[in-house]
PDB file of C-alpha atoms and ligand atoms in Angstrom:
ATOM      1  CA  UNK A   1     119.388  64.401 110.103  1.00 38.00           C
ATOM      2  CA  UNK A   2     123.145  64.648 109.383  1.00 38.00           C
ATOM      3  CA  UNK A   3     125.318  66.548 111.857  1.00 40.00           C
ATOM      4  CA  UNK A   4     125.894  69.389 109.332  1.00 41.00           C
ATOM      5  CA  UNK A   5     122.144  69.578 108.659  1.00 39.00           C
ATOM      6  CA  UNK A   6     121.611  69.647 112.409  1.00 36.00           C
ATOM      7  CA  UNK A   7     124.004  72.616 112.711  1.00 38.00           C
ATOM      8  CA  UNK A   8     122.193  74.474 109.889  1.00 41.00           C
ATOM      9  CA  UNK A   9     118.834  73.882 111.562  1.00 46.00           C
ATOM     10  CA  UNK A  10     118.024  76.437 114.284  1.00 50.00           C
ATOM     11  CA  UNK A  11     117.065  75.120 117.663  1.00 50.00           C
ATOM     12  CA  UNK A  12     113.334  75.291 117.020  1.00 51.00           C
ATOM     13  CA  UNK A  13     110.952  76.423 119.668  1.00 51.00           C
ATOM     14  CA  UNK A  14     110.574  73.821 122.348  1.00 52.00           C
ATOM     15  CA  UNK A  15     107.575  74.897 124.353  1.00 51.00           C
ATOM     16  CA  UNK A  16     106.579  74.069 127.854  1.00 51.00           C
ATOM     17  CA  UNK A  17     103.333  75.206 129.349  1.00 47.00           C
ATOM     18  CA  UNK A  18     103.792  73.138 132.436  1.00 40.00           C
ATOM     19  CA  UNK A  19     102.196  74.526 135.558  1.00 43.00           C
ATOM     20  CA  UNK A  20     104.774  72.543 137.536  1.00 44.00           C
ATOM     21  CA  UNK A  21     107.566  74.858 136.286  1.00 50.00           C
ATOM     22  CA  UNK A  22     105.783  78.168 136.575  1.00 55.00           C
ATOM     23  CA  UNK A  23     102.546  79.975 135.817  1.00 61.00           C
ATOM     24  CA  UNK A  24     100.441  79.178 132.734  1.00 70.00           C
ATOM     25  CA  UNK A  25     100.391  81.875 130.044  1.00 73.00           C
ATOM     26  CA  UNK A  26      96.771  83.042 130.479  1.00 73.00           C
ATOM     27  CA  UNK A  27      97.134  83.296 134.260  1.00 70.00           C
ATOM     28  CA  UNK A  28     100.438  85.132 133.940  1.00 71.00           C
ATOM     29  CA  UNK A  29      98.972  87.542 131.370  1.00 63.00           C
ATOM     30  CA  UNK A  30      95.992  88.310 133.604  1.00 67.00           C
ATOM     31  CA  UNK A  31      98.316  88.759 136.598  1.00 73.00           C
ATOM     32  CA  UNK A  32     100.397  91.159 134.457  1.00 68.00           C
ATOM     33  CA  UNK A  33      97.257  93.138 133.655  1.00 66.00           C
ATOM     34  CA  UNK A  34      96.275  93.383 137.339  1.00 68.00           C
ATOM     35  CA  UNK A  35      99.806  94.537 138.253  1.00 72.00           C
ATOM     36  CA  UNK A  36     100.246  97.064 135.388  1.00 71.00           C
ATOM     37  CA  UNK A  37      96.836  97.696 133.751  1.00 64.00           C
ATOM     38  CA  UNK A  38      97.952 100.822 131.861  1.00 57.00           C
ATOM     39  CA  UNK A  39     101.079  99.151 130.424  1.00 61.00           C
ATOM     40  CA  UNK A  40      99.431  95.836 129.527  1.00 60.00           C
ATOM     41  CA  UNK A  41      96.179  97.397 128.281  1.00 57.00           C
ATOM     42  CA  UNK A  42      94.274  94.124 127.692  1.00 63.00           C
ATOM     43  CA  UNK A  43      93.073  91.162 129.735  1.00 60.00           C
ATOM     44  CA  UNK A  44      93.173  88.565 126.934  1.00 78.00           C
ATOM     45  CA  UNK A  45      96.008  87.725 124.478  1.00 85.00           C
ATOM     46  CA  UNK A  46      95.417  88.230 120.722  1.00 90.00           C
ATOM     47  CA  UNK A  47      93.322  85.750 118.696  1.00 94.00           C
ATOM     48  CA  UNK A  48      94.695  83.467 115.944  1.00 95.00           C
ATOM     49  CA  UNK A  49      92.597  85.385 113.382  1.00 96.00           C
ATOM     50  CA  UNK A  50      94.284  88.650 114.371  1.00 96.00           C
ATOM     51  CA  UNK A  51      97.751  87.075 114.330  1.00 97.00           C
ATOM     52  CA  UNK A  52      97.300  85.477 110.881  1.00 97.00           C
ATOM     53  CA  UNK A  53      95.939  88.678 109.375  1.00 97.00           C
ATOM     54  CA  UNK A  54      98.579  90.950 110.887  1.00 98.00           C
ATOM     55  CA  UNK A  55     101.441  88.716 109.702  1.00 98.00           C
ATOM     56  CA  UNK A  56      99.965  88.069 106.235  1.00 98.00           C
ATOM     57  CA  UNK A  57     101.732  91.122 104.763  1.00 98.00           C
ATOM     58  CA  UNK A  58     105.253  90.113 105.865  1.00 98.00           C
ATOM     59  CA  UNK A  59     107.750  89.010 103.200  1.00 98.00           C
ATOM     60  CA  UNK A  60     109.443  86.261 105.220  1.00 98.00           C
ATOM     61  CA  UNK A  61     112.098  85.599 102.562  1.00 98.00           C
ATOM     62  CA  UNK A  62     113.314  89.186 103.053  1.00 97.00           C
ATOM     63  CA  UNK A  63     113.245  89.058 106.860  1.00 98.00           C
ATOM     64  CA  UNK A  64     116.548  88.767 108.690  1.00 98.00           C
ATOM     65  CA  UNK A  65     115.496  90.713 111.788  1.00 98.00           C
ATOM     66  CA  UNK A  66     111.946  90.877 113.131  1.00 98.00           C
ATOM     67  CA  UNK A  67     111.325  92.966 116.255  1.00 98.00           C
ATOM     68  CA  UNK A  68     108.241  92.674 118.446  1.00 98.00           C
ATOM     69  CA  UNK A  69     107.203  95.250 121.057  1.00 98.00           C
ATOM     70  CA  UNK A  70     105.108  94.061 123.996  1.00 95.00           C
ATOM     71  CA  UNK A  71     105.153  90.287 123.399  1.00 95.00           C
ATOM     72  CA  UNK A  72     103.414  89.599 126.728  1.00 92.00           C
ATOM     73  CA  UNK A  73     103.279  85.806 127.085  1.00 91.00           C
ATOM     74  CA  UNK A  74     104.426  85.250 123.486  1.00 93.00           C
ATOM     75  CA  UNK A  75     101.105  84.963 121.618  1.00 93.00           C
ATOM     76  CA  UNK A  76     102.728  86.365 118.452  1.00 96.00           C
ATOM     77  CA  UNK A  77     106.279  85.057 119.095  1.00 97.00           C
ATOM     78  CA  UNK A  78     105.419  81.453 118.321  1.00 95.00           C
ATOM     79  CA  UNK A  79     103.625  82.127 115.001  1.00 97.00           C
ATOM     80  CA  UNK A  80     106.466  84.486 113.987  1.00 98.00           C
ATOM     81  CA  UNK A  81     109.093  81.812 114.730  1.00 98.00           C
ATOM     82  CA  UNK A  82     107.028  79.251 112.797  1.00 98.00           C
ATOM     83  CA  UNK A  83     107.142  81.499 109.696  1.00 98.00           C
ATOM     84  CA  UNK A  84     110.712  82.838 110.035  1.00 98.00           C
ATOM     85  CA  UNK A  85     113.723  81.529 108.063  1.00 98.00           C
ATOM     86  CA  UNK A  86     116.309  79.362 109.910  1.00 98.00           C
ATOM     87  CA  UNK A  87     118.883  82.195 109.836  1.00 98.00           C
ATOM     88  CA  UNK A  88     116.546  85.020 110.914  1.00 98.00           C
ATOM     89  CA  UNK A  89     116.296  86.586 114.377  1.00 98.00           C
ATOM     90  CA  UNK A  90     113.291  87.595 116.475  1.00 98.00           C
ATOM     91  CA  UNK A  91     113.944  90.206 119.175  1.00 98.00           C
ATOM     92  CA  UNK A  92     111.010  90.646 121.570  1.00 98.00           C
ATOM     93  CA  UNK A  93     111.100  93.718 123.847  1.00 98.00           C
ATOM     94  CA  UNK A  94     108.860  94.056 126.901  1.00 96.00           C
ATOM     95  CA  UNK A  95     109.093  96.266 129.987  1.00 95.00           C
ATOM     96  CA  UNK A  96     107.565  93.546 132.172  1.00 93.00           C
ATOM     97  CA  UNK A  97     110.262  91.344 133.759  1.00 94.00           C
ATOM     98  CA  UNK A  98     107.755  88.571 134.589  1.00 93.00           C
ATOM     99  CA  UNK A  99     106.817  88.219 130.899  1.00 94.00           C
ATOM    100  CA  UNK A 100     110.455  88.227 129.773  1.00 97.00           C
ATOM    101  CA  UNK A 101     111.413  85.572 132.378  1.00 94.00           C
ATOM    102  CA  UNK A 102     108.475  83.464 131.234  1.00 93.00           C
ATOM    103  CA  UNK A 103     109.451  83.782 127.536  1.00 95.00           C
ATOM    104  CA  UNK A 104     113.071  82.832 128.312  1.00 96.00           C
ATOM    105  CA  UNK A 105     111.860  79.689 130.088  1.00 93.00           C
ATOM    106  CA  UNK A 106     109.077  78.771 127.689  1.00 91.00           C
ATOM    107  CA  UNK A 107     110.460  79.350 124.188  1.00 95.00           C
ATOM    108  CA  UNK A 108     113.770  77.616 123.541  1.00 95.00           C
ATOM    109  CA  UNK A 109     114.761  78.640 120.028  1.00 97.00           C
ATOM    110  CA  UNK A 110     118.227  79.852 119.029  1.00 98.00           C
ATOM    111  CA  UNK A 111     116.621  82.510 116.785  1.00 98.00           C
ATOM    112  CA  UNK A 112     114.704  84.077 119.689  1.00 98.00           C
ATOM    113  CA  UNK A 113     115.984  86.889 121.932  1.00 98.00           C
ATOM    114  CA  UNK A 114     113.628  88.248 124.615  1.00 98.00           C
ATOM    115  CA  UNK A 115     114.843  91.597 126.046  1.00 98.00           C
ATOM    116  CA  UNK A 116     113.572  93.438 129.099  1.00 98.00           C
ATOM    117  CA  UNK A 117     113.391  97.145 128.288  1.00 97.00           C
ATOM    118  CA  UNK A 118     111.362  99.816 126.585  1.00 96.00           C
ATOM    119  CA  UNK A 119     110.594  99.849 122.875  1.00 97.00           C
ATOM    120  CA  UNK A 120     111.792 103.487 122.949  1.00 97.00           C
ATOM    121  CA  UNK A 121     115.355 102.027 122.969  1.00 97.00           C
ATOM    122  CA  UNK A 122     114.824  99.868 119.892  1.00 98.00           C
ATOM    123  CA  UNK A 123     117.794 101.375 117.979  1.00 98.00           C
ATOM    124  CA  UNK A 124     120.213 100.511 120.793  1.00 98.00           C
ATOM    125  CA  UNK A 125     118.731  97.022 121.222  1.00 98.00           C
ATOM    126  CA  UNK A 126     118.926  96.312 117.470  1.00 98.00           C
ATOM    127  CA  UNK A 127     122.570  97.510 117.418  1.00 98.00           C
ATOM    128  CA  UNK A 128     123.398  95.297 120.432  1.00 98.00           C
ATOM    129  CA  UNK A 129     122.164  92.326 118.369  1.00 98.00           C
ATOM    130  CA  UNK A 130     124.614  93.259 115.580  1.00 98.00           C
ATOM    131  CA  UNK A 131     122.073  94.679 113.104  1.00 98.00           C
ATOM    132  CA  UNK A 132     121.858  98.098 111.404  1.00 98.00           C
ATOM    133  CA  UNK A 133     118.142  97.845 110.677  1.00 98.00           C
ATOM    134  CA  UNK A 134     115.031  95.811 111.383  1.00 98.00           C
ATOM    135  CA  UNK A 135     113.022  94.425 108.455  1.00 98.00           C
ATOM    136  CA  UNK A 136     109.719  94.484 110.319  1.00 98.00           C
ATOM    137  CA  UNK A 137     108.582  95.760 113.694  1.00 98.00           C
ATOM    138  CA  UNK A 138     105.332  94.548 115.274  1.00 98.00           C
ATOM    139  CA  UNK A 139     103.641  96.385 118.116  1.00 97.00           C
ATOM    140  CA  UNK A 140     101.020  95.252 120.589  1.00 92.00           C
ATOM    141  CA  UNK A 141     101.685  98.251 122.822  1.00 93.00           C
ATOM    142  CA  UNK A 142      98.701 100.126 124.265  1.00 90.00           C
ATOM    143  CA  UNK A 143      99.861 103.384 122.582  1.00 90.00           C
ATOM    144  CA  UNK A 144      97.108 105.654 123.822  1.00 84.00           C
ATOM    145  CA  UNK A 145      97.561 104.722 127.500  1.00 85.00           C
ATOM    146  CA  UNK A 146     101.382 104.914 127.562  1.00 88.00           C
ATOM    147  CA  UNK A 147     102.892 107.768 129.626  1.00 90.00           C
ATOM    148  CA  UNK A 148     102.970 111.122 127.752  1.00 91.00           C
ATOM    149  CA  UNK A 149     105.693 111.304 125.093  1.00 94.00           C
ATOM    150  CA  UNK A 150     106.468 107.577 125.109  1.00 94.00           C
ATOM    151  CA  UNK A 151     104.236 106.682 122.137  1.00 95.00           C
ATOM    152  CA  UNK A 152     105.716 109.512 120.036  1.00 95.00           C
ATOM    153  CA  UNK A 153     109.274 108.497 120.943  1.00 96.00           C
ATOM    154  CA  UNK A 154     108.578 104.859 120.033  1.00 97.00           C
ATOM    155  CA  UNK A 155     106.985 105.730 116.670  1.00 97.00           C
ATOM    156  CA  UNK A 156     109.946 108.019 115.773  1.00 97.00           C
ATOM    157  CA  UNK A 157     112.574 105.431 116.811  1.00 98.00           C
ATOM    158  CA  UNK A 158     110.743 102.728 114.839  1.00 98.00           C
ATOM    159  CA  UNK A 159     110.644 104.807 111.642  1.00 98.00           C
ATOM    160  CA  UNK A 160     114.422 105.259 111.998  1.00 97.00           C
ATOM    161  CA  UNK A 161     115.288 101.644 112.738  1.00 98.00           C
ATOM    162  CA  UNK A 162     113.298 100.127 109.845  1.00 98.00           C
ATOM    163  CA  UNK A 163     115.002  99.438 106.528  1.00 97.00           C
ATOM    164  CA  UNK A 164     113.488 101.021 103.406  1.00 97.00           C
ATOM    165  CA  UNK A 165     110.815  98.601 102.197  1.00 96.00           C
ATOM    166  CA  UNK A 166     110.139  97.389 105.743  1.00 98.00           C
ATOM    167  CA  UNK A 167     107.006  98.030 107.772  1.00 98.00           C
ATOM    168  CA  UNK A 168     105.684  98.830 111.232  1.00 98.00           C
ATOM    169  CA  UNK A 169     102.806  96.453 112.006  1.00 98.00           C
ATOM    170  CA  UNK A 170     100.465  97.760 114.675  1.00 98.00           C
ATOM    171  CA  UNK A 171      97.303  96.294 116.198  1.00 96.00           C
ATOM    172  CA  UNK A 172      95.291  98.280 118.650  1.00 92.00           C
ATOM    173  CA  UNK A 173      91.756  98.489 119.997  1.00 89.00           C
ATOM    174  CA  UNK A 174      91.503 102.233 119.338  1.00 89.00           C
ATOM    175  CA  UNK A 175      92.078 103.940 115.956  1.00 91.00           C
ATOM    176  CA  UNK A 176      93.722 106.781 117.933  1.00 91.00           C
ATOM    177  CA  UNK A 177      97.044 104.982 117.437  1.00 93.00           C
ATOM    178  CA  UNK A 178      97.138 106.277 113.841  1.00 95.00           C
ATOM    179  CA  UNK A 179      97.965 109.780 115.070  1.00 95.00           C
ATOM    180  CA  UNK A 180     101.282 108.385 116.389  1.00 96.00           C
ATOM    181  CA  UNK A 181     102.054 106.827 112.991  1.00 97.00           C
ATOM    182  CA  UNK A 182     101.009 109.673 110.685  1.00 97.00           C
ATOM    183  CA  UNK A 183     103.999 112.015 111.333  1.00 96.00           C
ATOM    184  CA  UNK A 184     106.504 109.259 110.463  1.00 96.00           C
ATOM    185  CA  UNK A 185     104.933 107.137 107.712  1.00 97.00           C
ATOM    186  CA  UNK A 186     103.485 108.394 104.411  1.00 95.00           C
ATOM    187  CA  UNK A 187     101.828 105.120 103.387  1.00 97.00           C
ATOM    188  CA  UNK A 188      99.660 103.372 105.971  1.00 98.00           C
ATOM    189  CA  UNK A 189      97.280 100.496 105.160  1.00 98.00           C
ATOM    190  CA  UNK A 190      94.373  99.825 107.493  1.00 98.00           C
ATOM    191  CA  UNK A 191      92.297  96.760 108.388  1.00 97.00           C
ATOM    192  CA  UNK A 192      89.778  95.746 111.043  1.00 97.00           C
ATOM    193  CA  UNK A 193      89.602  92.339 112.724  1.00 96.00           C
ATOM    194  CA  UNK A 194      86.299  91.658 114.507  1.00 96.00           C
ATOM    195  CA  UNK A 195      87.344  88.124 115.583  1.00 95.00           C
ATOM    196  CA  UNK A 196      89.399  89.314 118.546  1.00 93.00           C
ATOM    197  CA  UNK A 197      88.456  90.370 122.081  1.00 90.00           C
ATOM    198  CA  UNK A 198      88.015  93.280 121.787  1.00 89.00           C
ATOM    199  CA  UNK A 199      87.883  93.788 117.973  1.00 94.00           C
ATOM    200  CA  UNK A 200      91.114  95.337 116.722  1.00 94.00           C
ATOM    201  CA  UNK A 201      92.321  98.000 114.299  1.00 96.00           C
ATOM    202  CA  UNK A 202      95.268  96.838 112.184  1.00 97.00           C
ATOM    203  CA  UNK A 203      97.847  99.133 110.567  1.00 98.00           C
ATOM    204  CA  UNK A 204     100.736  98.381 108.224  1.00 98.00           C
ATOM    205  CA  UNK A 205     102.893 101.525 108.083  1.00 98.00           C
ATOM    206  CA  UNK A 206     105.422 101.213 105.238  1.00 98.00           C
ATOM    207  CA  UNK A 207     108.860 102.795 105.127  1.00 96.00           C
ATOM    208  CA  UNK A 208     109.027 103.405 101.391  1.00 88.00           C
ATOM    209  CA  UNK A 209     112.230 103.132  99.365  1.00 79.00           C
ATOM    210  CA  UNK A 210     113.648 106.606  98.626  1.00 76.00           C
ATOM    211  CA  UNK A 211     112.748 107.840  95.111  1.00 73.00           C
ATOM    212  CA  UNK A 212     115.667 107.603  92.627  1.00 68.00           C
TER     213      UNK A 212
HETATM  214  C1  LIG B 301      98.291  94.304 125.098  1.00 67.61           C
HETATM  215  S1  LIG B 301      99.776  93.611 125.790  1.00 67.61           S
HETATM  216  C2  LIG B 301     100.310  92.712 124.337  1.00 67.61           C
HETATM  217  C3  LIG B 301     100.023  91.289 124.416  1.00 67.61           C
HETATM  218  C4  LIG B 301     100.506  90.362 123.306  1.00 67.61           C
HETATM  219  N1  LIG B 301     101.384  90.981 122.351  1.00 67.61           N
HETATM  220  C5  LIG B 301      99.334  89.706 122.592  1.00 67.61           C
HETATM  221  O1  LIG B 301      99.216  89.821 121.391  1.00 67.61           O
HETATM  222  O2  LIG B 301      98.538  89.058 123.244  1.00 67.61           O
HETATM  223  C6  LIG B 301     100.920  94.973 125.845  1.00 67.61           C
HETATM  224  C7  LIG B 301     102.354  94.613 126.269  1.00 67.61           C
HETATM  225  O3  LIG B 301     103.169  95.790 126.100  1.00 67.61           O
HETATM  226  C8  LIG B 301     104.144  95.823 127.157  1.00 67.61           C
HETATM  227  N2  LIG B 301     104.670  97.203 127.234  1.00 67.61           N
HETATM  228  C9  LIG B 301     104.075  98.323 127.702  1.00 67.61           C
HETATM  229  N3  LIG B 301     104.859  99.409 127.514  1.00 67.61           N
HETATM  230  C10 LIG B 301     105.981  98.974 126.869  1.00 67.61           C
HETATM  231  C11 LIG B 301     107.163  99.626 126.352  1.00 67.61           C
HETATM  232  N4  LIG B 301     107.361 100.949 126.470  1.00 67.61           N
HETATM  233  N5  LIG B 301     108.098  98.854 125.729  1.00 67.61           N
HETATM  234  C12 LIG B 301     107.932  97.517 125.588  1.00 67.61           C
HETATM  235  N6  LIG B 301     106.835  96.845 126.064  1.00 67.61           N
HETATM  236  C13 LIG B 301     105.881  97.560 126.689  1.00 67.61           C
HETATM  237  C14 LIG B 301     103.359  95.324 128.358  1.00 67.61           C
HETATM  238  O4  LIG B 301     104.199  94.869 129.398  1.00 67.61           O
HETATM  239  C15 LIG B 301     102.518  94.201 127.718  1.00 67.61           C
HETATM  240  O5  LIG B 301     103.210  92.971 127.746  1.00 67.61           O
END
């Protein structure tokens, strides 16, 4: 690779799952669940089938900023980075400091920015990264078990931060999550993925272009 090609190439994810440097992802995820069961909402990370299906509707050529809520130990982050363009950015927001520390150590990619905080502050976090809008937002948050008001605030902030033509991608074990999406998105596609523990409901909530 020439030096100019090397500059154009993002520092791709170098991944370490070494127990010598810290906990392994499954153990850390389970520990996170034991510490904050309501916030984590699951004992097992998402399956490859779920990940592939959820991301299949993303137009990667039109993606400059991808935001993920609740990355946990990064089960989606790696497949997103594998699909993303060299000049795109992935911002992953999680309230759990242990997960964010782990992601900072484990995924070394210049396009990746893990942020400790709540998804409710997505507009501020997107602005801090120098963007006006996100192209896609993905959520693995346990919407129905979040403290009262938080799910509504996150859905409203997401509808605002998305660009027209973008989408809010949501996977969840309960279809109750749709009631958080309905007030903010007119067009919502639905799928079901049985090859996940537990089986998951999938939603693609589109922010349509304004009519001309
Ligand atoms: C079910 S886990 C998602 C796991 C992972 N995305 C996967 O696919 O395996 C939910 C995650 O949401 C995080 N979380 C909960 N409330 C949050 C909030 N308000 N903002 C951002 N992250 C939050 C938890 O710390 C946890 O990492």
